Short mmCIF file of N, CA and C in Angstrom, two decimals:
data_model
loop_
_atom_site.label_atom_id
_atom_site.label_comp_id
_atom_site.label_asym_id
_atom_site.label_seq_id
_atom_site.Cartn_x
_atom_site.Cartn_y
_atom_site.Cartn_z
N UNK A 19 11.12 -54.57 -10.73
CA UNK A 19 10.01 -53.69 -11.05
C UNK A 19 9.52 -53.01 -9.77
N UNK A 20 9.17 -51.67 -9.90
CA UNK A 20 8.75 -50.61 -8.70
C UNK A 20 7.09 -50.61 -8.93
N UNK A 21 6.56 -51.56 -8.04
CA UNK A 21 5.13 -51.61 -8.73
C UNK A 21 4.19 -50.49 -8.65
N UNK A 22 4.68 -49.87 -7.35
CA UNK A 22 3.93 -48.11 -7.05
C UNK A 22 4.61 -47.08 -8.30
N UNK A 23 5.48 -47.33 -9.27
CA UNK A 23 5.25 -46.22 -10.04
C UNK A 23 4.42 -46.88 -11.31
N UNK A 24 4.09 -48.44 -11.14
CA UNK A 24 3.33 -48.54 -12.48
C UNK A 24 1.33 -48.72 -12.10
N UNK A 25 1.51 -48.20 -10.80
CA UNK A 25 0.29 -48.54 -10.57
C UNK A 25 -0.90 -49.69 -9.85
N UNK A 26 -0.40 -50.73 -9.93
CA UNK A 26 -0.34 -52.49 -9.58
C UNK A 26 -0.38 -52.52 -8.06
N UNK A 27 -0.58 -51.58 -7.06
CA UNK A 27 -0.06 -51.97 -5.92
C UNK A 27 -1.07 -52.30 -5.43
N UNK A 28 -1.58 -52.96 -4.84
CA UNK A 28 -2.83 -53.81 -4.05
C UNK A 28 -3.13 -53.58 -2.92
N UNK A 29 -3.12 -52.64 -1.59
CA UNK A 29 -2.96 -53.50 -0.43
C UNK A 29 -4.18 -53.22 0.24
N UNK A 30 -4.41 -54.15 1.00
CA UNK A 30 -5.89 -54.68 1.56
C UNK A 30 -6.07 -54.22 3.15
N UNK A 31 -4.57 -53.58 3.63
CA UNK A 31 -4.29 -52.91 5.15
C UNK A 31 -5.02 -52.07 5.02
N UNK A 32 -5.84 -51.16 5.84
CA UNK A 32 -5.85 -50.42 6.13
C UNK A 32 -5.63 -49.14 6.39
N UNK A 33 -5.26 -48.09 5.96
CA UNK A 33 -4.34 -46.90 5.28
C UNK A 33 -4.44 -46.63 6.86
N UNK A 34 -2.84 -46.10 7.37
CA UNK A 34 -2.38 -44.90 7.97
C UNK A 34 -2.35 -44.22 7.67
N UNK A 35 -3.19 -42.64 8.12
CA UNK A 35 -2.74 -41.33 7.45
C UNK A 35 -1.87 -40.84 7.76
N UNK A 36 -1.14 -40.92 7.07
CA UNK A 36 0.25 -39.74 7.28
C UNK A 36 0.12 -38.94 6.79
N UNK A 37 1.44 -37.66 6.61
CA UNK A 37 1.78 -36.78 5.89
C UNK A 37 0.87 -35.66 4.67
N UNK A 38 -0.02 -35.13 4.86
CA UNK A 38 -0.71 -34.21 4.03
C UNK A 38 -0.08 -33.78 2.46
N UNK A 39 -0.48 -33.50 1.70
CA UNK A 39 0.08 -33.03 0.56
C UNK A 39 0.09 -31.40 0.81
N UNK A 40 1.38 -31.24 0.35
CA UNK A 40 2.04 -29.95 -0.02
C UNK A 40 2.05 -29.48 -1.30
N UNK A 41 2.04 -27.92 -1.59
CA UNK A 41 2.67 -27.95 -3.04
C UNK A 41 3.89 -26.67 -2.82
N UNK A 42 4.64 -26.76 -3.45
CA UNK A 42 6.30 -26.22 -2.97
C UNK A 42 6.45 -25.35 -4.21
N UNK A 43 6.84 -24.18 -4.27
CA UNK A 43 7.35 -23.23 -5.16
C UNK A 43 8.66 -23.44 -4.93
N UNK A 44 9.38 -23.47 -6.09
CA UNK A 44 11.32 -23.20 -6.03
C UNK A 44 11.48 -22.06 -7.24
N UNK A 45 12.52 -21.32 -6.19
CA UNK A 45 12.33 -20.34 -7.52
C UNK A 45 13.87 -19.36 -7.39
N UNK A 46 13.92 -19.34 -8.57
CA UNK A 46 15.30 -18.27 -8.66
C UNK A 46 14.81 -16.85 -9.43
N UNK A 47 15.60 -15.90 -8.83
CA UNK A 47 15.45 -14.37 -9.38
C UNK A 47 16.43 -13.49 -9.65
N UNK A 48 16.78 -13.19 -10.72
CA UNK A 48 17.99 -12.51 -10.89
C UNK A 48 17.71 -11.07 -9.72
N UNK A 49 19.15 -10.80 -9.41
CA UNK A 49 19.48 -9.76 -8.13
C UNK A 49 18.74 -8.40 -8.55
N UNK A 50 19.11 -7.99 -9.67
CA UNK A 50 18.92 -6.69 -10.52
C UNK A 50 17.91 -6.81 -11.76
N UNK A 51 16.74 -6.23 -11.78
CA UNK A 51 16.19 -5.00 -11.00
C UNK A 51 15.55 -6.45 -9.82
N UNK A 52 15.65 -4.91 -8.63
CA UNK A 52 15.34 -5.59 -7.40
C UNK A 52 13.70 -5.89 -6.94
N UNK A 53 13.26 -5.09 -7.96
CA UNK A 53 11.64 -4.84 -7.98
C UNK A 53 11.00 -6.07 -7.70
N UNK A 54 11.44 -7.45 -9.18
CA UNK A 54 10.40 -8.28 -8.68
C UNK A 54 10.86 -9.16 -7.69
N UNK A 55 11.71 -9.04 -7.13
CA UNK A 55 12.43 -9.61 -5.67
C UNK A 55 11.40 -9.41 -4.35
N UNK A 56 11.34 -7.89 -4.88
CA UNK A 56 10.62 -7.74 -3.50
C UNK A 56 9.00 -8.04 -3.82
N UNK A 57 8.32 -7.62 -4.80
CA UNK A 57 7.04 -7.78 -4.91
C UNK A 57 6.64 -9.33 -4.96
N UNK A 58 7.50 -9.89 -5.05
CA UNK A 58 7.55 -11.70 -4.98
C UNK A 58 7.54 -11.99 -3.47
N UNK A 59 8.37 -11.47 -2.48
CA UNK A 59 8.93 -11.55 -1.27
C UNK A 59 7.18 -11.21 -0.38
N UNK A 60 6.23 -10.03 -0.82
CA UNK A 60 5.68 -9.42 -0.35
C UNK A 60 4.23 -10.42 -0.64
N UNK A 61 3.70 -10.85 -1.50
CA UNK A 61 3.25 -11.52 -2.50
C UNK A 61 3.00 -13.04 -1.57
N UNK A 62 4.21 -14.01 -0.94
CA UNK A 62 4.56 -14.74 -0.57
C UNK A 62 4.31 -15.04 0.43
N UNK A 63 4.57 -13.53 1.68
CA UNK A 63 3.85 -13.42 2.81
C UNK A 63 2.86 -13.40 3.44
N UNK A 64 2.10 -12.11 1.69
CA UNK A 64 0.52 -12.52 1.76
C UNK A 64 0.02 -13.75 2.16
N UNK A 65 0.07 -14.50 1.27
CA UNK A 65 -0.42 -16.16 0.76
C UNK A 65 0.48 -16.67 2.52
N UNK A 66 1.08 -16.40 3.36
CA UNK A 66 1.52 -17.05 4.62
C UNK A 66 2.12 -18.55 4.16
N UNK A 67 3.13 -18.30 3.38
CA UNK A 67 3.90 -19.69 2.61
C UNK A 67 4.76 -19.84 4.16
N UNK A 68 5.33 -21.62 3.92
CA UNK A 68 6.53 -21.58 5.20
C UNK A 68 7.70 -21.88 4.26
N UNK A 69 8.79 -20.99 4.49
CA UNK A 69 9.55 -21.06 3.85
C UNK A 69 11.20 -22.61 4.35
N UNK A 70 10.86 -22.96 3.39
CA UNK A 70 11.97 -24.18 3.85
C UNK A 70 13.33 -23.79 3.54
N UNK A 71 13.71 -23.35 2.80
CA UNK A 71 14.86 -22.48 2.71
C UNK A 71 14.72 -21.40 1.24
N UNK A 72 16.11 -20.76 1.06
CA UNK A 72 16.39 -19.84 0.31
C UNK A 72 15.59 -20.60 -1.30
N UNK A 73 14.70 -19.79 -1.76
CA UNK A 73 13.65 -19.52 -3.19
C UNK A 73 13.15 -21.16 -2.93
N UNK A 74 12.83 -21.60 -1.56
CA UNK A 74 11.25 -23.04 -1.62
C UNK A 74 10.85 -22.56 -0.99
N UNK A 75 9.57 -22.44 -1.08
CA UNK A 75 8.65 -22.19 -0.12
C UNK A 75 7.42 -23.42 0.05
N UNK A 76 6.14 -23.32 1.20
CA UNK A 76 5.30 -24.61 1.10
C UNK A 76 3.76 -24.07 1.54
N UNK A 77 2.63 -24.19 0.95
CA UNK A 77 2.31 -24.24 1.47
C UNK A 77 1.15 -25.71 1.52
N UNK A 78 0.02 -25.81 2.18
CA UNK A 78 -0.77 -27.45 2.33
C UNK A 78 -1.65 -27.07 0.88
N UNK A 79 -1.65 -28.59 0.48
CA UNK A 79 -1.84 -28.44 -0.92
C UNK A 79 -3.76 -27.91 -1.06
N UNK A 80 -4.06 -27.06 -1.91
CA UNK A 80 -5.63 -26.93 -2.07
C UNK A 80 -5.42 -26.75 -3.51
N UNK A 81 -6.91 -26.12 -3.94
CA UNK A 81 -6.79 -25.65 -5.01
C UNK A 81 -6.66 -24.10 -4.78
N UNK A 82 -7.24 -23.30 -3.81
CA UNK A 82 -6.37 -22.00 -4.13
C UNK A 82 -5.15 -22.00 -3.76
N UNK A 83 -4.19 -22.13 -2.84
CA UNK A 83 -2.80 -22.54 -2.54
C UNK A 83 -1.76 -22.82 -3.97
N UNK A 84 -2.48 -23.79 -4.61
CA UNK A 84 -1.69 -24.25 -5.98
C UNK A 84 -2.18 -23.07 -6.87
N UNK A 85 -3.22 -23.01 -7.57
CA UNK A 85 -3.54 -21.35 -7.79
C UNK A 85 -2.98 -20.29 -7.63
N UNK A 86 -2.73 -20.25 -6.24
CA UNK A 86 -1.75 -19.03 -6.13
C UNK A 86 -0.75 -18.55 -6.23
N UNK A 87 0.55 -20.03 -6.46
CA UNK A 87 1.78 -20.17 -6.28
C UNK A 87 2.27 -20.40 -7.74
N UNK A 88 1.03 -21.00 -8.99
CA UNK A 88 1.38 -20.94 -9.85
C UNK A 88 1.56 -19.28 -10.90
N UNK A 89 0.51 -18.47 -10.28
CA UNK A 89 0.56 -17.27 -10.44
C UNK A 89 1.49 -16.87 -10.22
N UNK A 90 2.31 -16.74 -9.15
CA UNK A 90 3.58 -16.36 -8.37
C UNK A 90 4.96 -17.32 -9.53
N UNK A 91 4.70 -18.59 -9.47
CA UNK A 91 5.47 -19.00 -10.72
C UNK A 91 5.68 -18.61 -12.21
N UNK A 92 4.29 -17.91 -12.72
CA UNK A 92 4.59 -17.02 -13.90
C UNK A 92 5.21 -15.96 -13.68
N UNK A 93 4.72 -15.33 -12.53
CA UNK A 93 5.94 -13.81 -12.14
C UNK A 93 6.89 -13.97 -12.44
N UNK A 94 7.82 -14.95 -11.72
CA UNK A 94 8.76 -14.90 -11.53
C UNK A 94 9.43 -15.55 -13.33
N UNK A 95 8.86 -16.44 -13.81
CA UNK A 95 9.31 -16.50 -15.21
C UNK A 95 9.09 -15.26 -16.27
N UNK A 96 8.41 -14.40 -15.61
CA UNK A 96 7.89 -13.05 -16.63
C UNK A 96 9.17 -11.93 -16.45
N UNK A 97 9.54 -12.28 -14.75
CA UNK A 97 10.82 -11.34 -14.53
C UNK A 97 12.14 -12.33 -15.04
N UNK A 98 11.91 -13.05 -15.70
CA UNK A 98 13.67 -13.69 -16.29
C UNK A 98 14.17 -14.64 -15.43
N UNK A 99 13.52 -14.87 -14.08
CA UNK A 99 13.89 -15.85 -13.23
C UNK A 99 13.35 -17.18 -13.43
N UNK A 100 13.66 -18.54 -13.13
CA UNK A 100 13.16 -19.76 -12.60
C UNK A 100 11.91 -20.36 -11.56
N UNK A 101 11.49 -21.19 -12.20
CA UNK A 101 10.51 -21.15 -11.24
C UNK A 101 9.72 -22.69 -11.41
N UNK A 102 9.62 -23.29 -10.33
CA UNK A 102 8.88 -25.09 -10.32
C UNK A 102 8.16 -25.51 -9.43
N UNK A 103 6.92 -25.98 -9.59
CA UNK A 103 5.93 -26.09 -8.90
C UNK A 103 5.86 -27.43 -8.50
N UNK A 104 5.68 -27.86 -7.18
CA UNK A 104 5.75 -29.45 -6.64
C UNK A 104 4.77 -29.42 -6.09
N UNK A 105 4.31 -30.98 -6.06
CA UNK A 105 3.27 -30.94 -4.83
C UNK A 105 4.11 -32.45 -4.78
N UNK A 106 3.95 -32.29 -2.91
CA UNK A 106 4.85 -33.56 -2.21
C UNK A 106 4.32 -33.72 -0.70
N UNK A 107 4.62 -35.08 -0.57
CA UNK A 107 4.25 -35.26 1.02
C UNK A 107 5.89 -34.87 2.41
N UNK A 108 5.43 -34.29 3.14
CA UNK A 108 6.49 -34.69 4.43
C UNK A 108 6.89 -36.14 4.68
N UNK A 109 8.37 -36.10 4.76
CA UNK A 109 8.48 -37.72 4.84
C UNK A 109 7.99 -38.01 6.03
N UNK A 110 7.92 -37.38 7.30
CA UNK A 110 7.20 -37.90 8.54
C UNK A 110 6.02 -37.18 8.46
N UNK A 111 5.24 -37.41 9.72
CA UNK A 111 4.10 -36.66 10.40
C UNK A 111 4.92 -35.39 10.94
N UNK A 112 6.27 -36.12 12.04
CA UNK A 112 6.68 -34.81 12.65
C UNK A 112 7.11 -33.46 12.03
N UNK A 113 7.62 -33.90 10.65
CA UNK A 113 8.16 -32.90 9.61
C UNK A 113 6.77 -32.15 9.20
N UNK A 114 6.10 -32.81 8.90
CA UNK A 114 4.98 -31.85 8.57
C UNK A 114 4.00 -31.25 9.90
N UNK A 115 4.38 -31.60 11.35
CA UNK A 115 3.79 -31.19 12.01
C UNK A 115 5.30 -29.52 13.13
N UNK A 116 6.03 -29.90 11.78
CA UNK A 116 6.91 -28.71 12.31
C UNK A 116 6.91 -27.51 11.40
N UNK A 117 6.81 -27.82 10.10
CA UNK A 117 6.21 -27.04 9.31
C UNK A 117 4.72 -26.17 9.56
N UNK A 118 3.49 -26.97 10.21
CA UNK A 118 2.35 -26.17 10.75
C UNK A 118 2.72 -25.40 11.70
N UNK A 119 3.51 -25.98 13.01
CA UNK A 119 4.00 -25.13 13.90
C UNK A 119 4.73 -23.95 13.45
N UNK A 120 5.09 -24.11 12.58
CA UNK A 120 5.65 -22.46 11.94
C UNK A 120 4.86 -22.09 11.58
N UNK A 121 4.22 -22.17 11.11
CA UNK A 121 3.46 -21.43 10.06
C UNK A 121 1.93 -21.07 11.55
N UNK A 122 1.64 -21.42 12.17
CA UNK A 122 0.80 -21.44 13.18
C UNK A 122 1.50 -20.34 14.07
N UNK A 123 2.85 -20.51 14.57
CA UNK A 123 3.47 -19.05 15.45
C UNK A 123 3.17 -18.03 14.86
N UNK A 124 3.97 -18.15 13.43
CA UNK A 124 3.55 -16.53 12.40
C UNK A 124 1.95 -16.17 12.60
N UNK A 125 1.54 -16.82 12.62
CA UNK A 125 -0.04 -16.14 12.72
C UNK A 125 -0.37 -15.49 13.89
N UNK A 126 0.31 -16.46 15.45
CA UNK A 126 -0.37 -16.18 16.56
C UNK A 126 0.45 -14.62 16.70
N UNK A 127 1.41 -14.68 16.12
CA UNK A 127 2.47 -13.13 16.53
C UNK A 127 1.35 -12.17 15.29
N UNK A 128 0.70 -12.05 14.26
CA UNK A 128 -0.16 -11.90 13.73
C UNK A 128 -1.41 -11.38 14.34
N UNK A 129 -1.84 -12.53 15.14
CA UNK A 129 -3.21 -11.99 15.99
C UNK A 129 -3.25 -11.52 16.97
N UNK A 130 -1.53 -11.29 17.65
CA UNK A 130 -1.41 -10.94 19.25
C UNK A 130 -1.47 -9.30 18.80
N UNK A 131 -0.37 -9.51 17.94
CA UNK A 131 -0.58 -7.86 17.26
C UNK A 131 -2.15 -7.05 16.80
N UNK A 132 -2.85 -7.96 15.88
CA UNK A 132 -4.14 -7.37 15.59
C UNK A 132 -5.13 -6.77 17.05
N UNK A 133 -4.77 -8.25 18.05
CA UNK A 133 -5.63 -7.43 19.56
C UNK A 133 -5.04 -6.86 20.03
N UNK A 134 -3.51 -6.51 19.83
CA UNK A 134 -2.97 -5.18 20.92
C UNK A 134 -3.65 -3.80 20.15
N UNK A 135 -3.89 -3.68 19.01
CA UNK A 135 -4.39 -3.03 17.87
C UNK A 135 -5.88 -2.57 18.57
N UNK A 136 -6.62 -3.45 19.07
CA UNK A 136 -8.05 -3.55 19.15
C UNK A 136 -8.04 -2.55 20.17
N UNK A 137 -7.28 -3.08 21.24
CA UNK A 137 -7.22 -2.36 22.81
C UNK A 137 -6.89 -1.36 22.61
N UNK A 138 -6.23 -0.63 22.20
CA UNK A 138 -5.64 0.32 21.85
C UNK A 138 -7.11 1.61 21.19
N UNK A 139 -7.43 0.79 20.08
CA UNK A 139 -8.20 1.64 19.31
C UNK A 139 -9.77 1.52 20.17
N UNK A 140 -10.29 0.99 21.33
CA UNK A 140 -10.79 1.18 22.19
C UNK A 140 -10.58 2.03 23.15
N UNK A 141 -9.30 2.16 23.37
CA UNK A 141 -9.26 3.50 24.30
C UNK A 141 -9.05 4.60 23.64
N UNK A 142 -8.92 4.78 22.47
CA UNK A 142 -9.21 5.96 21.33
C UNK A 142 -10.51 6.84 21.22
N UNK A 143 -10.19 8.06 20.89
CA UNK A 143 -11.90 8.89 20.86
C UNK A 143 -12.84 7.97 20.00
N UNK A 144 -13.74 8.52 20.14
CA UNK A 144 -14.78 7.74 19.60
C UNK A 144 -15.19 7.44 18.17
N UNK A 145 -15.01 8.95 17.73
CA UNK A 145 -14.72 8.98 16.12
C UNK A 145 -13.57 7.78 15.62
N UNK A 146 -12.61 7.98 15.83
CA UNK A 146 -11.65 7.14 15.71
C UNK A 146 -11.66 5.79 15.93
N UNK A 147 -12.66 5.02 16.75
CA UNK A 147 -13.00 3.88 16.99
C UNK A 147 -13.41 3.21 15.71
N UNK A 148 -14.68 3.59 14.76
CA UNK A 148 -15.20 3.11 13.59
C UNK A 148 -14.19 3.31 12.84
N UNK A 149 -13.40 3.98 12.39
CA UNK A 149 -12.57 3.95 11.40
C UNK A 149 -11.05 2.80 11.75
N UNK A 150 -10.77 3.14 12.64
CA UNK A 150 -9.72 1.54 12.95
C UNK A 150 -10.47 0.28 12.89
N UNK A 151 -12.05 0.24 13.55
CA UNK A 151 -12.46 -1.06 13.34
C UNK A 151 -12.68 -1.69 11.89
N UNK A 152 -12.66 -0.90 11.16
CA UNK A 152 -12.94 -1.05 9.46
C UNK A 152 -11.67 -1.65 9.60
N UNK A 153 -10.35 -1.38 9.63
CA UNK A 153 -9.03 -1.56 8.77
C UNK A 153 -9.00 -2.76 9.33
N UNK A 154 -9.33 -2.33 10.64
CA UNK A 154 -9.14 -3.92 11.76
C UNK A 154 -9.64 -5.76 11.45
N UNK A 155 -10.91 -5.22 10.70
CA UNK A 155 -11.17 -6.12 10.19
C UNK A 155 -10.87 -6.69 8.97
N UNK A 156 -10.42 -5.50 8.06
CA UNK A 156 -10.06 -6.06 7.15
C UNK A 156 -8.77 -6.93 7.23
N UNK A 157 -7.63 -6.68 8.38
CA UNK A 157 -6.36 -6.94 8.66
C UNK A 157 -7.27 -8.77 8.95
N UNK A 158 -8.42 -8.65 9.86
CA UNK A 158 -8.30 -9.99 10.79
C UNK A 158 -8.67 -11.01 9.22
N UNK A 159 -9.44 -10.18 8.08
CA UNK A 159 -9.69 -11.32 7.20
C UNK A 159 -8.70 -11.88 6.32
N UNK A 160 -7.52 -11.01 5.95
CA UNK A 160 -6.35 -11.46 5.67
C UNK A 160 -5.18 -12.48 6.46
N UNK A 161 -5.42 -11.95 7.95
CA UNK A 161 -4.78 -13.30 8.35
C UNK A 161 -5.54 -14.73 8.45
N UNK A 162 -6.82 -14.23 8.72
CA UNK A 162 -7.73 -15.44 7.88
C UNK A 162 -6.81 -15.97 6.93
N UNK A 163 -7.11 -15.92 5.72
CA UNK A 163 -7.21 -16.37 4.66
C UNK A 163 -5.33 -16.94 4.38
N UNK A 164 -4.53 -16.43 4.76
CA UNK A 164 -3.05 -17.35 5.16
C UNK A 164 -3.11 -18.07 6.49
N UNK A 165 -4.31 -18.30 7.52
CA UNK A 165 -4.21 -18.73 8.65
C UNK A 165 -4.73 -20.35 8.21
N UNK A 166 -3.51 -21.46 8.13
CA UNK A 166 -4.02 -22.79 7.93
C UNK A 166 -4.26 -23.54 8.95
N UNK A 167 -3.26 -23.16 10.17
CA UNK A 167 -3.15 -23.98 11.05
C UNK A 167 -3.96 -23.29 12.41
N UNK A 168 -4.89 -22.71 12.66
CA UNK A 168 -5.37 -21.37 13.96
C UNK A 168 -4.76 -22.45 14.99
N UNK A 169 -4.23 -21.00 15.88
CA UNK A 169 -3.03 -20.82 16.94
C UNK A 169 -4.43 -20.28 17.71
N UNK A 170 -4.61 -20.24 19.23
CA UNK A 170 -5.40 -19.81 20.36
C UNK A 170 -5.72 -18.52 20.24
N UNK A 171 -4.41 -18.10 19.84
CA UNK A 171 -4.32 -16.32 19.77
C UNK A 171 -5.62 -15.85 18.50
N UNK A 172 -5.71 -17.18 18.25
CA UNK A 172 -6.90 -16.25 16.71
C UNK A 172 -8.46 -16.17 17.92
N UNK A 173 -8.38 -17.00 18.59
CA UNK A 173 -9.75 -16.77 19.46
C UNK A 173 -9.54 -15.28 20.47
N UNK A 174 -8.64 -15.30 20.92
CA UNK A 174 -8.00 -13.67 21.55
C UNK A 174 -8.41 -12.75 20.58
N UNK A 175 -7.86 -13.20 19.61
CA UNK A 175 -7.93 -11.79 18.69
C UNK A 175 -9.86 -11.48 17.90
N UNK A 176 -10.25 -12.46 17.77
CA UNK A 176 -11.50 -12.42 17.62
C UNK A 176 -12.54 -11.77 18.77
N UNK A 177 -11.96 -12.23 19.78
CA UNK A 177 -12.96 -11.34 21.11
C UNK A 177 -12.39 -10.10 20.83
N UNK A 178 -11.57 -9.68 20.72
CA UNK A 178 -10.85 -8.14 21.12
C UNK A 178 -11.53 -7.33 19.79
N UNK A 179 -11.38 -8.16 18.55
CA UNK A 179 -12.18 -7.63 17.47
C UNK A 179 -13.87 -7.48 17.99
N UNK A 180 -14.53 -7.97 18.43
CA UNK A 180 -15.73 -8.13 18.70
C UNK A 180 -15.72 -6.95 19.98
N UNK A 181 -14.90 -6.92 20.98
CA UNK A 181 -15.14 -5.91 21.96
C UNK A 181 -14.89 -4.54 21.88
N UNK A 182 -14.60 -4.35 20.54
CA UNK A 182 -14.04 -2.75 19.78
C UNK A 182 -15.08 -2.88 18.80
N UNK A 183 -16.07 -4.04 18.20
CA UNK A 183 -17.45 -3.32 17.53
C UNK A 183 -18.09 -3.22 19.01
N UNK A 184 -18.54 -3.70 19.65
CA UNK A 184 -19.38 -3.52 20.63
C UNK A 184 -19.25 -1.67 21.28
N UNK A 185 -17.87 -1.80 21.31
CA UNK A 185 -17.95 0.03 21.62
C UNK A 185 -18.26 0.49 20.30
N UNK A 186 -17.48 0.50 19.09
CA UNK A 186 -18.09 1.42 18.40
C UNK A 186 -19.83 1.49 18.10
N UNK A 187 -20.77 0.04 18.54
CA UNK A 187 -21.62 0.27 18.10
C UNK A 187 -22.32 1.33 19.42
N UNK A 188 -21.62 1.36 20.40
CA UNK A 188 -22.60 1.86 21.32
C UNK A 188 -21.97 3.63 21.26
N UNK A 189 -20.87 3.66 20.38
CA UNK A 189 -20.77 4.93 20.34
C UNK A 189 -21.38 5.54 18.95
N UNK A 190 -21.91 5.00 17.97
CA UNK A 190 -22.85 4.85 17.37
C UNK A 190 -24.16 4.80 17.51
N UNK A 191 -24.67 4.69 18.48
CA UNK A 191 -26.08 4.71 19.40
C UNK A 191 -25.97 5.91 20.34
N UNK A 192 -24.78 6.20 21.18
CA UNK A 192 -25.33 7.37 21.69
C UNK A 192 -24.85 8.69 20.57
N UNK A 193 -23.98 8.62 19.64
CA UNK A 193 -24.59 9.47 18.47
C UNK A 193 -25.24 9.73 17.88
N UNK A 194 -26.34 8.78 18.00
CA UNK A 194 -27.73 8.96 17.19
C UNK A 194 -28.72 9.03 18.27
N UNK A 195 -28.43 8.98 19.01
CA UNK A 195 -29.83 9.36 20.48
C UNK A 195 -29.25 11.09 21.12
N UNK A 196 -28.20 11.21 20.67
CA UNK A 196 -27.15 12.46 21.13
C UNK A 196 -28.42 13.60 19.94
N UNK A 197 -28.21 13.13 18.51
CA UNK A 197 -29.11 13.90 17.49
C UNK A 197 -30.33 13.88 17.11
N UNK A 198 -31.09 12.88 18.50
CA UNK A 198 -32.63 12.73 17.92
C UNK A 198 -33.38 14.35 18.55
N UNK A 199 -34.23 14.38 18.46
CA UNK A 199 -35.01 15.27 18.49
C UNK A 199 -35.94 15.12 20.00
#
């Protein structure tokens, strides 16, 4: 008898935490039409899944995470393809601490990009400053929201966001002291 699948297991140690819960999409898609291939592909990236190989993907288990992947699992059964939803642990720590490390680079290449973005649209006319800082932010709340593991680069990229409102607000102030009376 396997007493952990009937429940019965007792133990009075002390729990090691290991391994976090995951929940894993597997999924197959017919080749043709290529449409929901890609809007699945695009979809996937959003949500910042780490992909373990060809149609699994992972990301750390929540309730929006599972939410989101089950959505992504009806897609893909709506387009004629396969599709199975897991939630599972890493058999090690290190496995699951190589999985964050991926998923943690993608972001920092993410936020290095958003502050080369910043600098950039700081040395831009001035008009042009408020209107990149809008998109800018909207970009930094999306990598938010797939960012599980923050990489250093998200604190970089947060000052650089903050030092492109600071100009636009002051080019915003001398536009309105430029039109006072």
């Amino acid at each position: 008898m396997q007493p952990w699948l009937h429940g019965r297991v007792s133990d009075s140690r002390p729990r090691v935490l290991g391994p976090g819960e995951w929940v894993l999409l597997s999924y197959r898609l017919p080749r043709e039409p290529s449409g929901p291939r890609t809007t699945l592909w695009r979809r996937l990236k959003r949500l910042g899944v780490a992909q373990l190989s060809d149609g699994l993907v992972a990301l750390p288990a929540d309730a929006r995470t599972r939410e989101a992947l089950e959505w992504l699992a009806d897609d893909v059964l709506a387009a004629d393809g396969t599709a199975g939803l897991w939630v599972a642990h890493p058999a090690t720590v290190a496995q699951e601490r190589q999985l964050a490390a991926g998923m943690a680079a993608a972001r920092a290449e993410e936020y290095r990009a958003l502050a080369e973005q910043c600098i950039e649209a700081a040395a831009a006319a001035s008009a042009e400053r408020s209107r990149v800082l809008r998109r800018l932010r909207g970009e930094w709340r999306a990598i938010n929201r797939r960012d599980f593991f923050p990489p250093p680069e998200r604190e970089v990229a947060a000052a650089a966001l903050r030092d492109l409102a600071e100009e636009a607000t002051r080019d915003h102030a001398a536009a309105v002291t430029e039109g006072a009376p």
